[in-house]
Coordinates of C-alpha atoms and ligand atoms in Angstrom, one line a residue:
X187 CA -93.9 108.6 286.2
X188 CA -94.8 109.3 282.6
X189 CA -95.6 112.9 281.7
X190 CA -97.1 113.5 278.3
X191 CA -96.6 117.2 277.5
X192 CA -98.8 117.1 274.4
X193 CA -101.9 116.6 276.4
X194 CA -100.5 117.5 279.9
X195 CA -101.4 114.1 281.2
X196 CA -99.5 112.3 284.0
X197 CA -99.4 108.6 284.6
X198 CA -97.8 106.8 287.5
X199 CA -97.2 103.1 286.8
X200 CA -95.5 100.2 288.4
X201 CA -92.2 99.3 286.9
X202 CA -92.9 97.2 283.8
X203 CA -91.5 93.7 284.1
X204 CA -88.9 94.3 281.3
X205 CA -87.4 97.2 283.2
X206 CA -87.4 95.7 286.7
X207 CA -84.1 95.8 288.5
X208 CA -82.9 98.7 286.3
X209 CA -82.1 102.3 287.2
X210 CA -79.9 105.2 285.9
X211 CA -78.4 104.6 282.5
X212 CA -79.7 101.1 282.4
X213 CA -83.2 102.2 282.7
X214 CA -83.0 105.2 280.5
X215 CA -81.3 103.2 277.7
X216 CA -83.8 100.4 277.9
X217 CA -86.7 102.8 277.8
X218 CA -85.3 104.8 274.9
X219 CA -84.2 101.5 273.2
X220 CA -87.7 100.0 273.4
X221 CA -89.9 103.0 273.1
X222 CA -88.3 105.5 270.7
X223 CA -88.2 104.6 267.0
X224 CA -84.5 104.5 266.1
X225 CA -85.0 106.7 263.1
X226 CA -87.2 109.2 265.0
X227 CA -86.3 112.9 264.8
X228 CA -84.4 113.6 268.0
X229 CA -86.2 116.9 268.3
X230 CA -89.6 115.6 267.4
X231 CA -92.5 114.4 269.6
X232 CA -91.6 110.7 269.2
X233 CA -88.4 111.1 271.2
X234 CA -88.6 110.6 274.9
X235 CA -86.6 112.3 277.6
X236 CA -85.9 110.1 280.6
X237 CA -84.7 111.3 284.0
X238 CA -83.7 108.2 285.8
X239 CA -82.4 107.8 289.3
X240 CA -79.8 105.1 289.9
X241 CA -80.6 101.8 291.5
X242 CA -79.1 103.0 294.8
X243 CA -80.4 106.6 294.7
X244 CA -81.6 107.9 298.0
X245 CA -79.9 105.2 300.0
X246 CA -77.0 105.6 302.5
X247 CA -74.6 104.1 300.0
X248 CA -72.0 106.8 299.3
X249 CA -71.8 108.7 296.0
X250 CA -74.9 107.2 294.5
X251 CA -77.0 110.2 293.7
X252 CA -76.3 110.7 290.0
X253 CA -79.1 111.3 287.7
X254 CA -79.2 109.8 284.2
X255 CA -80.7 111.9 281.4
X256 CA -81.4 109.8 278.4
X257 CA -82.9 110.3 274.9
X258 CA -82.1 109.9 271.2
X259 CA -79.3 112.5 270.8
X260 CA -79.6 115.4 268.3
X261 CA -75.8 115.6 268.4
X262 CA -74.9 111.9 267.6
X263 CA -78.3 110.8 266.2
X264 CA -77.8 107.7 268.4
X265 CA -78.9 106.7 271.9
X266 CA -77.6 108.9 274.6
X267 CA -77.3 109.0 278.4
X268 CA -75.6 111.9 280.2
X269 CA -75.3 111.6 283.9
X270 CA -75.0 114.3 286.5
X271 CA -74.6 114.9 290.2
X272 CA -76.7 117.3 292.3
X273 CA -79.7 116.6 294.4
X274 CA -82.4 115.6 291.9
X275 CA -81.9 111.8 291.7
X276 CA -82.0 111.4 295.5
X277 CA -85.2 113.4 295.7
X278 CA -86.9 111.5 292.8
X279 CA -86.1 108.3 294.7
X280 CA -87.3 109.6 298.0
X281 CA -90.6 110.6 296.4
X282 CA -90.9 107.0 295.3
X283 CA -90.0 107.1 291.6
X284 CA -87.3 105.4 289.7
X285 CA -87.7 107.6 286.6
X286 CA -89.7 110.5 285.1
X287 CA -90.3 109.9 281.4
X288 CA -91.2 113.0 279.4
X289 CA -93.2 112.3 276.3
X290 CA -94.7 114.5 273.5
X291 CA -94.2 118.2 273.3
X292 CA -95.9 121.1 275.1
X293 CA -97.6 123.8 273.1
X294 CA -96.0 126.5 275.2
X295 CA -92.9 126.8 277.4
X296 CA -93.8 124.9 280.5
X297 CA -92.6 124.0 283.9
X298 CA -93.3 120.9 285.9
X299 CA -93.1 120.3 289.6
X300 CA -93.1 116.9 291.2
X301 CA -93.6 116.4 294.9
X302 CA -95.2 113.8 297.2
X303 CA -98.7 114.8 295.9
X304 CA -97.8 114.2 292.3
X305 CA -97.0 116.4 289.4
X306 CA -98.3 119.9 288.6
X307 CA -97.6 122.1 285.5
X308 CA -96.8 125.8 285.7
X309 CA -96.5 128.3 282.8
X310 CA -92.9 129.2 282.1
X311 CA -93.2 132.0 279.5
X312 CA -91.9 134.5 282.0
X313 CA -88.7 132.4 282.0
X314 CA -88.3 132.5 278.2
X315 CA -84.7 133.2 277.4
X316 CA -83.7 133.2 281.0
X317 CA -80.2 131.9 281.8
X318 CA -79.9 129.1 284.3
X319 CA -78.5 131.2 287.1
X320 CA -81.4 133.6 287.0
X321 CA -83.9 130.7 286.6
X322 CA -82.5 128.9 289.7
X323 CA -82.7 132.0 291.8
X324 CA -86.4 132.6 290.8
X325 CA -87.3 129.0 291.4
X326 CA -85.8 129.1 294.9
X327 CA -87.8 132.2 295.7
X328 CA -91.1 131.0 294.2
X329 CA -90.9 127.5 295.4
X330 CA -89.6 125.9 298.6
X331 CA -85.8 126.1 299.2
X332 CA -86.0 122.3 299.4
X333 CA -86.3 121.9 295.6
X334 CA -83.9 120.5 293.2
X335 CA -84.0 122.3 289.8
X336 CA -83.5 120.6 286.5
X337 CA -83.4 123.3 283.7
X338 CA -82.3 124.5 280.4
X339 CA -81.0 127.9 279.3
X340 CA -81.5 129.7 276.0
X341 CA -79.4 127.1 274.1
X342 CA -81.9 124.4 275.0
X343 CA -84.8 126.6 273.9
X344 CA -83.0 127.2 270.6
X345 CA -82.5 123.4 270.3
X346 CA -78.7 123.8 269.7
X347 CA -77.0 120.4 269.4
X348 CA -74.6 121.1 272.3
X349 CA -77.3 122.2 274.7
X350 CA -77.1 120.7 278.2
X351 CA -79.4 120.1 281.1
X352 CA -78.5 121.8 284.4
X353 CA -79.1 120.3 287.8
X354 CA -78.7 122.0 291.2
X355 CA -76.6 120.8 294.1
X356 CA -77.9 120.9 297.6
X357 CA -76.3 124.4 298.0
X358 CA -77.6 125.5 294.6
X359 CA -74.5 125.4 292.5
X360 CA -74.9 124.0 289.0
X361 CA -73.9 120.6 287.8
X362 CA -74.4 119.6 284.2
X363 CA -75.7 116.7 282.2
X364 CA -73.6 118.1 279.5
X365 CA -73.1 115.8 276.7
X366 CA -75.1 114.8 273.6
X367 CA -77.6 117.7 273.4
X368 CA -80.0 116.5 276.1
X369 CA -80.9 120.2 276.7
X370 CA -82.0 120.5 273.0
X371 CA -84.3 117.5 273.5
X372 CA -85.8 119.2 276.7
X373 CA -86.2 122.4 274.7
X374 CA -87.9 120.6 271.8
X375 CA -90.4 119.4 274.4
X376 CA -90.9 123.0 275.5
X377 CA -90.0 122.0 279.1
X378 CA -88.0 124.8 280.7
X379 CA -87.7 123.5 284.2
X380 CA -88.5 120.4 286.2
X381 CA -88.6 120.9 290.0
X382 CA -88.3 118.1 292.4
X383 CA -89.5 118.7 296.0
X384 CA -89.2 115.8 298.5
X385 CA -90.6 117.7 301.5
X386 CA -92.4 115.2 303.7
X387 CA -90.9 112.2 302.1
X388 CA -89.1 109.5 304.0
X389 CA -85.6 108.1 303.4
X390 CA -85.4 105.2 301.0
X391 CA -85.3 102.0 303.0
X392 CA -83.3 98.9 302.4
X393 CA -84.8 95.5 302.6
X394 CA -82.0 94.4 304.9
X395 CA -80.9 97.4 306.9
X396 CA -78.3 95.6 309.1
X397 CA -76.6 94.0 306.1
X398 CA -76.6 97.4 304.3
X399 CA -74.9 99.1 307.3
X400 CA -72.1 96.6 307.2
X401 CA -71.7 96.7 303.4
X402 CA -71.7 100.5 303.4
X403 CA -68.9 100.6 306.0
X404 CA -66.8 98.2 304.0
X405 CA -67.5 100.1 300.7
X406 CA -66.7 103.5 302.2
X407 CA -63.4 102.1 303.5
X408 CA -62.6 100.8 300.0
X409 CA -63.4 104.1 298.3
X410 CA -61.4 106.1 300.9
X411 CA -58.4 103.8 300.4
X412 CA -58.0 105.0 296.8
X413 CA -54.4 106.4 296.6
X414 CA -55.7 109.1 294.2
X415 CA -58.5 110.1 296.6
X416 CA -56.5 112.8 298.5
X417 CA -55.5 114.4 295.2
X418 CA -59.1 114.6 294.0
X419 CA -60.2 115.9 297.4
X420 CA -57.5 118.6 297.8
X421 CA -57.1 119.7 294.2
X422 CA -60.2 118.2 292.4
X423 CA -60.2 116.7 288.9
X424 CA -57.8 119.5 287.7
X425 CA -55.1 117.4 289.4
X426 CA -55.1 115.5 286.1
X427 CA -53.7 118.5 284.2
X428 CA -50.0 117.9 285.1
X429 CA -50.4 114.1 285.0
X430 CA -51.9 113.9 281.5
X431 CA -49.6 116.6 280.3
X432 CA -46.6 114.7 281.6
X433 CA -47.6 111.6 279.6
X434 CA -48.0 113.8 276.5
X435 CA -51.7 113.3 276.0
X436 CA -53.0 116.7 277.0
X437 CA -55.0 118.0 274.0
X438 CA -53.3 121.1 272.8
X439 CA -53.9 123.4 269.8
X440 CA -56.9 121.4 268.5
X441 CA -55.2 118.1 269.2
X442 CA -52.0 118.8 267.3
X443 CA -49.8 118.5 270.4
X444 CA -49.8 116.4 273.5
X445 CA -48.1 118.9 275.8
X446 CA -49.0 122.5 276.6
X447 CA -46.3 125.0 277.5
X448 CA -48.8 126.8 279.8
X449 CA -50.0 123.7 281.6
X450 CA -48.7 124.7 284.9
X451 CA -50.7 127.9 284.9
X452 CA -53.9 126.0 284.4
X453 CA -53.0 123.1 286.6
X454 CA -54.9 121.9 289.7
X455 CA -51.9 122.7 291.9
X456 CA -51.8 126.3 290.6
X457 CA -55.5 126.6 291.1
X458 CA -55.3 125.4 294.7
X459 CA -52.7 128.0 295.5
X460 CA -54.8 130.7 293.8
X461 CA -57.8 129.7 295.8
X462 CA -55.9 130.2 299.1
X463 CA -55.7 133.9 298.3
X464 CA -59.4 134.2 297.2
X465 CA -62.2 134.8 299.6
X466 CA -65.0 132.2 299.6
X467 CA -63.1 129.8 297.3
X468 CA -63.5 126.1 298.2
X469 CA -60.9 123.8 296.8
X470 CA -63.0 120.8 298.0
X471 CA -66.8 120.6 297.5
X472 CA -69.4 117.9 297.4
X473 CA -71.9 118.1 294.5
X474 CA -74.4 115.8 296.3
X475 CA -75.3 114.6 299.7
X476 CA -73.5 111.4 300.7
X477 CA -70.3 112.1 298.7
X478 CA -67.2 111.0 300.5
X479 CA -64.7 112.0 297.8
X480 CA -65.5 115.7 297.3
X481 CA -63.7 116.2 294.0
X482 CA -65.6 119.4 293.1
X483 CA -64.7 123.0 294.0
X484 CA -66.0 126.5 294.1
X485 CA -63.9 128.9 292.0
X486 CA -64.2 132.6 292.9
X487 CA -62.7 135.9 291.7
X488 CA -60.4 138.1 293.8
X489 CA -63.4 139.7 295.5
X490 CA -64.9 136.4 296.6
X491 CA -67.7 136.4 294.0
X492 CA -68.4 132.8 292.8
X493 CA -67.5 132.4 289.1
X494 CA -68.3 128.7 288.8
X495 CA -68.6 125.4 290.7
X496 CA -66.9 123.2 289.8
X497 CA -64.1 124.1 287.4
X498 CA -63.2 120.6 286.1
X499 CA -60.3 119.0 284.3
X500 CA -62.3 118.3 281.0
X501 CA -63.3 122.0 280.8
X502 CA -59.7 123.1 281.4
X503 CA -58.4 120.7 278.8
X504 CA -60.9 121.6 276.1
X505 CA -61.3 125.3 276.7
X506 CA -57.8 125.8 278.0
X507 CA -54.8 123.9 276.4
X508 CA -56.8 122.9 273.4
X509 CA -57.4 126.6 272.6
X510 CA -53.9 127.5 273.9
X511 CA -55.5 129.6 276.7
X512 CA -53.4 129.6 279.8
X513 CA -55.5 131.7 282.1
X514 CA -57.8 130.0 284.6
X515 CA -60.0 133.1 285.1
X516 CA -60.8 133.2 281.4
X517 CA -61.6 129.5 281.4
X518 CA -63.8 129.8 284.5
X519 CA -65.7 132.8 283.0
X520 CA -66.3 130.8 279.8
X521 CA -67.5 127.9 281.9
X522 CA -69.9 130.2 283.7
X523 CA -71.4 131.6 280.4
X524 CA -71.7 128.0 279.2
X525 CA -73.6 127.0 282.4
X526 CA -75.8 130.1 282.1
X527 CA -76.8 129.6 278.4
X528 CA -76.8 125.9 279.0
X529 CA -74.2 124.2 276.7
X530 CA -71.5 121.6 277.1
X531 CA -68.1 123.1 277.9
X532 CA -66.4 120.2 276.1
X533 CA -68.1 120.4 272.8
X534 CA -68.0 124.2 272.9
X535 CA -64.2 124.1 273.8
X536 CA -63.7 121.8 270.8
X537 CA -65.8 124.2 268.6
X538 CA -63.7 127.2 269.7
X539 CA -60.5 125.3 268.9
X540 CA -61.6 124.4 265.4
X541 CA -62.7 128.0 264.9
X542 CA -59.2 129.1 265.9
X543 CA -57.7 126.6 263.5
X544 CA -59.9 128.2 260.8
X545 CA -58.6 131.6 261.7
X546 CA -61.8 133.0 263.1
X547 CA -60.0 134.0 266.3
X548 CA -56.3 133.8 267.4
X549 CA -54.9 130.9 269.4
X550 CA -54.7 131.7 273.1
X551 CA -57.0 134.7 272.9
X552 CA -59.2 134.2 276.0
X553 CA -61.0 137.5 275.6
X554 CA -62.1 136.7 272.0
X555 CA -63.1 133.1 273.1
X556 CA -65.2 134.5 275.9
X557 CA -67.0 136.9 273.6
X558 CA -67.6 134.1 271.1
X559 CA -69.2 132.0 273.8
X560 CA -71.4 135.0 274.8
X561 CA -72.7 135.1 271.3
X562 CA -74.6 131.8 271.8
X563 CA -77.2 133.6 274.0
X564 CA -77.5 136.4 271.5
X565 CA -78.3 133.8 268.8
X566 CA -75.9 135.4 266.2
X567 CA -74.8 133.3 263.3
X568 CA -71.4 132.6 265.0
X569 CA -73.1 131.9 268.3
X570 CA -75.5 129.4 266.8
X571 CA -72.6 127.8 265.0
X572 CA -70.5 127.4 268.1
X573 CA -73.6 126.3 270.1
X574 CA -74.1 123.4 267.7
X575 CA -70.8 122.0 268.8
X576 CA -67.4 121.1 267.5
X577 CA -68.4 118.9 264.4
X578 CA -71.0 121.4 263.2
X579 CA -68.5 124.3 263.6
X580 CA -65.6 122.5 262.0
X581 CA -67.7 121.5 258.9
X582 CA -69.2 125.0 258.6
X583 CA -65.7 126.5 258.6
X584 CA -64.2 123.9 256.3
X585 CA -61.8 122.6 258.9
X586 CA -60.4 119.1 258.1
X587 CA -59.2 118.1 261.6
X588 CA -62.3 117.8 263.7
X589 CA -61.8 115.7 266.9
X590 CA -65.2 113.9 267.2
X591 CA -66.7 110.5 267.0
X592 CA -70.3 110.1 266.0
X593 CA -70.6 113.9 266.1
X594 CA -69.5 114.3 269.7
X595 CA -66.2 116.1 270.6
X596 CA -63.6 113.9 272.2
X597 CA -62.7 114.4 275.9
X598 CA -59.5 115.9 277.1
X599 CA -57.2 112.9 276.6
X600 CA -55.4 112.4 273.2
X601 CA -56.1 108.8 272.0
X602 CA -52.7 108.4 270.3
X603 CA -51.0 107.9 273.6
X604 CA -54.0 106.4 275.4
X605 CA -55.1 103.9 272.9
X606 CA -57.4 101.9 275.1
X607 CA -59.4 105.1 275.6
X608 CA -59.2 105.7 271.9
X609 CA -61.0 102.3 271.4
X610 CA -63.7 103.5 273.9
X611 CA -64.0 106.8 272.0
X612 CA -64.4 104.9 268.7
X613 CA -66.8 102.2 269.9
X614 CA -68.9 103.6 272.7
X615 CA -72.6 103.9 271.7
X616 CA -72.4 107.4 273.2
X617 CA -69.8 108.8 270.7
X618 CA -66.5 110.3 271.8
X619 CA -66.7 110.1 275.6
X620 CA -64.3 109.2 278.3
X621 CA -66.8 108.4 281.1
X622 CA -68.2 105.4 279.2
X623 CA -65.0 103.5 279.5
X624 CA -61.9 105.4 280.7
X625 CA -58.7 103.4 280.3
X626 CA -55.7 105.0 281.9
X627 CA -52.2 103.6 283.0
X628 CA -52.5 102.0 286.3
X629 CA -49.7 101.3 288.8
X630 CA -51.6 98.2 289.9
X631 CA -51.3 96.8 286.4
X632 CA -47.7 97.6 285.2
X633 CA -47.9 95.2 282.3
X634 CA -50.6 97.3 280.5
X635 CA -49.0 99.6 277.9
X636 CA -51.4 102.4 276.9
X637 CA -49.2 103.1 273.8
X638 CA -49.2 99.6 272.3
X639 CA -51.2 99.1 269.2
X640 CA -52.5 95.8 270.4
X641 CA -54.1 94.6 273.6
X642 CA -56.4 97.7 273.7
X643 CA -59.8 96.2 272.9
X644 CA -60.0 94.1 276.1
X645 CA -59.4 96.9 278.6
X646 CA -61.8 99.2 276.8
X647 CA -64.4 96.5 276.7
X648 CA -64.0 95.7 280.3
X649 CA -64.3 99.4 281.3
X650 CA -67.3 100.0 279.0
X651 CA -69.2 97.1 280.7
X652 CA -68.1 98.3 284.1
X653 CA -69.1 101.9 283.6
X654 CA -72.5 101.0 282.0
X655 CA -73.1 99.2 285.4
X656 CA -71.7 102.0 287.5
X657 CA -73.9 104.5 285.6
X658 CA -77.0 102.3 286.2
X659 CA -76.3 102.3 290.0
X660 CA -76.1 106.1 290.0
X661 CA -72.6 105.7 291.4
X662 CA -70.2 108.5 290.7
X663 CA -67.2 107.5 288.5
X664 CA -64.8 108.9 291.1
X665 CA -66.1 106.4 293.6
X666 CA -66.5 103.6 291.1
X667 CA -62.8 103.7 290.0
X668 CA -61.4 102.4 293.3
X669 CA -63.8 99.5 293.2
X670 CA -62.3 97.7 290.1
X671 CA -60.8 94.8 292.1
X672 CA -63.0 91.9 293.2
X673 CA -62.8 92.5 296.9
X674 CA -64.0 96.1 297.0
X675 CA -66.4 95.3 294.3
X676 CA -67.9 92.6 296.4
X677 CA -68.9 95.3 299.0
X678 CA -70.6 97.2 296.3
X679 CA -72.6 94.1 295.2
X680 CA -73.4 93.4 298.9
X681 CA -74.9 97.0 299.2
X682 CA -77.1 96.3 296.2
X683 CA -78.1 92.9 297.5
X684 CA -78.9 94.3 301.0
X685 CA -80.9 97.2 299.5
X686 CA -83.0 95.0 297.1
X687 CA -83.1 91.9 299.3
X688 CA -82.1 89.8 296.3
X689 CA -79.1 87.5 296.4
X690 CA -76.6 88.6 293.7
X691 CA -73.6 86.8 292.4
X692 CA -70.1 88.1 291.5
X693 CA -71.2 88.5 287.9
X694 CA -74.0 90.9 288.7
X695 CA -72.2 94.0 287.5
X696 CA -70.9 92.4 284.3
X697 CA -74.3 91.1 283.4
X698 CA -75.9 94.5 284.1
X699 CA -73.3 96.4 282.1
X700 CA -73.6 94.0 279.1
X701 CA -77.4 94.3 279.1
X702 CA -77.2 98.1 278.9
X703 CA -74.6 98.1 276.1
X704 CA -76.6 95.5 274.2
X705 CA -79.7 97.7 274.3
X706 CA -77.7 100.8 273.3
X707 CA -75.9 99.0 270.4
X708 CA -79.2 97.5 269.1
X709 CA -80.7 101.0 269.0
X710 CA -77.7 102.5 267.2
X711 CA -77.6 99.6 264.7
X712 CA -81.3 100.2 263.9
X713 CA -80.7 103.9 263.7
X714 CA -78.2 103.2 260.8
X715 CA -74.8 103.2 262.5
X716 CA -72.2 100.9 261.0
X717 CA -68.6 99.9 261.6
X718 CA -67.5 103.0 259.8
X719 CA -69.0 105.1 262.6
X720 CA -66.7 103.2 265.1
X721 CA -63.6 105.0 263.9
X722 CA -61.5 107.9 265.0
X723 CA -61.0 110.8 262.6
X724 CA -58.2 110.0 260.1
X725 CA -55.8 112.7 261.5
X726 CA -55.3 110.6 264.6
X727 CA -54.2 107.7 262.5
X728 CA -51.9 109.8 260.2
X729 CA -50.5 112.7 262.2
X730 CA -47.8 112.0 264.7
X731 CA -48.5 113.4 268.1
X732 CA -45.6 115.5 269.4
X733 CA -43.5 115.0 271.4
X734 CA -44.1 111.2 271.5
X735 CA -44.5 110.6 267.8
X736 CA -47.5 108.3 268.5
X737 CA -50.3 107.7 266.0
X738 CA -53.5 105.8 266.7
X739 CA -52.7 102.4 265.2
X740 CA -55.0 99.9 266.9
X741 CA -56.0 97.5 264.1
X742 CA -59.6 97.8 262.9
X743 CA -60.3 94.1 263.4
X744 CA -59.6 94.6 267.2
X745 CA -61.9 97.6 267.3
X746 CA -64.7 95.8 265.4
X747 CA -65.0 93.1 268.1
X748 CA -65.9 95.6 270.9
X749 CA -69.5 95.7 272.2
X750 CA -70.5 92.7 270.0
X751 CA -71.7 90.2 272.5
Ligands
LIG1001 S1 -66.7 112.8 293.9 FE1 -67.0 114.7 292.8 S2 -68.4 114.2 291.1 FE2 -68.5 112.5 292.6 S3 -70.2 113.0 293.9 FE3 -68.4 113.8 294.9 S4 -68.2 115.9 294.2 FE4 -69.7 114.9 292.8

């Protein structure tokens, strides 16, 4: 479905031949790559905002309901895809669409609702300035309870570079397509909310139902066999706090240390104990129907009021240890404000830490950090600065050590001890990002040394290709990670083959991932990116990370070969 907001016209078209077989990130990146001029203003009418369901969305294949949100990014100025759980992608697929492409810009703040009868616009000026929590409640009351809501908060309306897009879960918590300023693009199009209602729509059917049933059973078994699965189910992604801290790669004090003295107090284990004492807390929660991992959670206060769902590792790393804040409630409250105003907790956490380095507020001061985040909605000078993310804030305050690549704040893993991930940060077309090719030590591969200066390009390349394919399927990363070996991977390929009715060979995922990365790389090259943009900030190369003493010393000629195929 193509929606032109400039003239409020809607077109439904068959999938063009060049996009056939694509979904999720693959489809959004091919559309943006072919249809958006690489030098276009990311906040102008030439940019397109693509909401794309994964290839397997709406099927019975577990964990495949992620929604890809793609556009040219106002944060990186390159191509971007941010994917998110929630119920929107499954509903888009059930209505019968692979993607909704938003073109042009509306004259006034607008809402759009899509259901089995097509698309209708509704005025949204009454929602001007509304936070996402208020908006979602209103939409639930005014429209059927069966909707999924995709929305922006005040930060998106203000077109701040770290603005995110929020998507509701089946039980109306918020999940976030957080990275790259996709909320600013939505705001530039004057689109406040996109509602998806699949009432009266049938389940998505496979071409070969029997084969799909068998393949899903084998795939589910492989996902559930992941030795890390119980940790993610019982403690959630914060289980990583103590693991990453123990290997000395937990970003601390604006990436100046790899271990945080207060790590235990913000760890997943501590959080799980705290939740036992708090009414309504859920240590295990599913952000979408069909999830069999349940890595999310619902974090409440002492009275049982929900603060946020879920409180995730990356937020704890960037807003916690990286700011020297060792209090989960403070981090959760900042997370809630970010969700409400609609910004990325990672880039905002990075921005607060550089502001602390500049002396704007004290290290570890959770109260001051929370009031700074609250300033975003008030549009004060400081709020606008923070809302534009880590790089903007660091440059404005004259900070030299800004942990970003291509304008996007790094994730919560220090690249000096995890050098394969450092190569991903440097070379991903997405900018500093772990999900586009996470490389971690793996007991199944004891010969891999994450601290060695050489041998890092190949694992990063492998994971970037794999994740580009995973993101195109709509598969959640937590379910994709246990499928790296050929046997479980063959069940995944069998699922796709049974669904599409096409025979697929063992190279299917590799070919898919490469085609996505090629399209993204081509766009970024044409937008003006060069090898110089595929570099980590100098301080990672020069400053020793304590306590290990590591620096990032992967040779440039190794880095330069990545994603050039
Ligand atoms: S594993 Fe976590 S992120 Fe993935 S679908 Fe389930 S709850 Fe969502």
